Tab-separated table of C-alpha atoms in Angstrom:
chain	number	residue	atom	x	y	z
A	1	UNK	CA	4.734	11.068	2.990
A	2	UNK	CA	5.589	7.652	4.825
A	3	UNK	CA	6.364	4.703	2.860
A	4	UNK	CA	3.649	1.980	2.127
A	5	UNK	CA	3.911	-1.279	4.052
A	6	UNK	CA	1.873	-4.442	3.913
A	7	UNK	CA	-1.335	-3.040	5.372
A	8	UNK	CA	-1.171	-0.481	2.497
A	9	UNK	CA	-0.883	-3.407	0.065
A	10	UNK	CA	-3.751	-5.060	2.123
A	11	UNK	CA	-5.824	-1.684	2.208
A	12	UNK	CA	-5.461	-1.968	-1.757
A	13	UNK	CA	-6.588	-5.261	-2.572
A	14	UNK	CA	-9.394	-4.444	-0.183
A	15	UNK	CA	-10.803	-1.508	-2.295
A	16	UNK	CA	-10.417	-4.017	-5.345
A	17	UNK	CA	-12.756	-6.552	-3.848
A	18	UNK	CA	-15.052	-3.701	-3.197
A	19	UNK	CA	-14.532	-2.306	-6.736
A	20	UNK	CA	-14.112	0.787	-4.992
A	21	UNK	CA	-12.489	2.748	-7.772
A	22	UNK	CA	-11.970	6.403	-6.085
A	23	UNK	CA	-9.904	4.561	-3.257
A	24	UNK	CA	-7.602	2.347	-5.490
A	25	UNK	CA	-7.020	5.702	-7.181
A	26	UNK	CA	-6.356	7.656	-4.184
A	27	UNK	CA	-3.711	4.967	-3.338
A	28	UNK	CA	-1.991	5.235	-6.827
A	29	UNK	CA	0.445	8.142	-8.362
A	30	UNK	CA	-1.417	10.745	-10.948
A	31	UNK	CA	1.054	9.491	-13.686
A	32	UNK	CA	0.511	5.669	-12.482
A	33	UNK	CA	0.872	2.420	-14.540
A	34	UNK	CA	-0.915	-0.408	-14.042
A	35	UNK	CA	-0.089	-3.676	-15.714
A	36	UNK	CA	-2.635	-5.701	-16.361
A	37	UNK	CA	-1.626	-10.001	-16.858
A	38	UNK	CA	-3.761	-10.227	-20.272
A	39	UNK	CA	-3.080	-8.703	-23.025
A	40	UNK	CA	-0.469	-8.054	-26.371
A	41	UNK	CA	2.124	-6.616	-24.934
A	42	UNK	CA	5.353	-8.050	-22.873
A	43	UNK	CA	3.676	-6.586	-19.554
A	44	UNK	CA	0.664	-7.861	-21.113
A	45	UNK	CA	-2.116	-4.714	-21.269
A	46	UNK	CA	-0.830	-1.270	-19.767
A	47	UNK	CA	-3.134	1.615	-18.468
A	48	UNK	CA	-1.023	4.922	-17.919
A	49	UNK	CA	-2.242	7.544	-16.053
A	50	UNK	CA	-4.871	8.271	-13.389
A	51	UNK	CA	-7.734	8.378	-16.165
A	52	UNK	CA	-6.776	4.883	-18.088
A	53	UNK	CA	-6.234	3.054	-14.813
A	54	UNK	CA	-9.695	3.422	-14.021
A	55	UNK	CA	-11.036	3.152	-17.078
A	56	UNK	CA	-9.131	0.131	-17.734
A	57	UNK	CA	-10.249	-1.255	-14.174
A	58	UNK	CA	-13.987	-0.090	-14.210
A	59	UNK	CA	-14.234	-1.956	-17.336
A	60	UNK	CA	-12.187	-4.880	-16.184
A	61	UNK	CA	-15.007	-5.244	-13.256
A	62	UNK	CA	-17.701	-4.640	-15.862
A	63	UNK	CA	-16.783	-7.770	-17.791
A	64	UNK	CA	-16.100	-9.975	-14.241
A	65	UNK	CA	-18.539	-8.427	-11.665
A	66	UNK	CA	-17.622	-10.257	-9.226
A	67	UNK	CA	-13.922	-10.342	-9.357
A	68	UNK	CA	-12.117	-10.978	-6.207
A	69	UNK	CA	-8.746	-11.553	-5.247
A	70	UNK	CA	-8.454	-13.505	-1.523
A	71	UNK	CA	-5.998	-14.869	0.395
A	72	UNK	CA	-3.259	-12.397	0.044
A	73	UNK	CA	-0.033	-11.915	1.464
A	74	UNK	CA	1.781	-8.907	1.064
A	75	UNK	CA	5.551	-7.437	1.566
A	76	UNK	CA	6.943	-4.403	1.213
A	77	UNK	CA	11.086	-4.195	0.801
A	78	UNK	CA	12.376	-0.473	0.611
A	79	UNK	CA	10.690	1.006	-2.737
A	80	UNK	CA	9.130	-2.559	-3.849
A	81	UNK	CA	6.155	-4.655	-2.831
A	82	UNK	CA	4.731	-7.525	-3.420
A	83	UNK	CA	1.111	-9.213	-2.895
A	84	UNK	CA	0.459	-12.728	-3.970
A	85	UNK	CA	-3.055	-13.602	-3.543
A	86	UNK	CA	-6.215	-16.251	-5.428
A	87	UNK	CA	-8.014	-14.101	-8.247
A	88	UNK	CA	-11.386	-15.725	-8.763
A	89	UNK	CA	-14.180	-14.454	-11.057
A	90	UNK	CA	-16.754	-15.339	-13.799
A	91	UNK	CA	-16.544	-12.913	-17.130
A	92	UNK	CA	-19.922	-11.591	-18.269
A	93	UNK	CA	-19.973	-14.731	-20.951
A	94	UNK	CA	-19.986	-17.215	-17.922
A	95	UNK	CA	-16.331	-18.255	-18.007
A	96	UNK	CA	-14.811	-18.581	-14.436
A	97	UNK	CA	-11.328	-17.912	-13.588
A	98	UNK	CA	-9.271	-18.992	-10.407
A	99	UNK	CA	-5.432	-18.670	-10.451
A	100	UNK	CA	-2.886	-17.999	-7.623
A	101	UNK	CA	-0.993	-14.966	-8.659
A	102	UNK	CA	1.356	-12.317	-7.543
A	103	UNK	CA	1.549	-8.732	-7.901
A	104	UNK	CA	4.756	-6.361	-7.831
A	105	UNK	CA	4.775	-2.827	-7.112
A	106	UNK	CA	6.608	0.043	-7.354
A	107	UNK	CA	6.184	3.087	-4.805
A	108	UNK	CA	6.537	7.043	-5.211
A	109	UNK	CA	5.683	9.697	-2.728
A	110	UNK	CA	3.789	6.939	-0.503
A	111	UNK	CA	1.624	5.736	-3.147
A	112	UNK	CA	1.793	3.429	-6.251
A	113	UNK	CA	3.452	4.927	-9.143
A	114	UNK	CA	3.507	1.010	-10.892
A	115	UNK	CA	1.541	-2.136	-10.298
């Protein structure tokens, strides 16, 4: 399988602004982690596993329907990538977000095995 580069990366935060769920999943390992920035623990809320990822991200677009992260620019060095890009959205209560971020990643077998 070849190694991801940065149009993978790109090709992946395209299929989160489209909330397309079965291709961020086809991009990611089956035994997966994704880390999201919120939450209680010190990678602030994990999802493990092809099933929690999208759970975890199907509800995540639930509560901001239109989340959408823009501007991004992605790198990939050997094993480890990186996208830093403008997440913008409104939760379902009306509160808006907007915050430059970045992303790191982990790859496996020419997929994500850790976001």
């Amino acid at each position: 399988m070849s190694q991801p580069d940065a149009k993978f990366l790109e090709a992946f935060a395209d299929a989160l602004n489209r909330h397309d769920i079965d291709a961020v999943m086809a991009m990611m390992t089956d035994d997966c982690e994704f880390h999201a920035v919120g939450g209680p623990e010190l990678l602030g809320k994990s999802f493990i596993g092809q099933e929690a990822v999208r759970a975890g991200l199907c509800a995540a677009w639930e509560n901001a329907p239109d989340a959408e992260w823009i501007d991004g620019v992605h790198q990939v060095i050997g094993d480890r990538g990186y996208s830093e890009s403008t997440y913008r959205g409104t939760t379902a209560d009306g509160m808006r977000s907007e915050a430059r971020m970045i992303d790191a990643f982990t790859f496996r077998d020419g997929k994500i095995a850790v976001k």
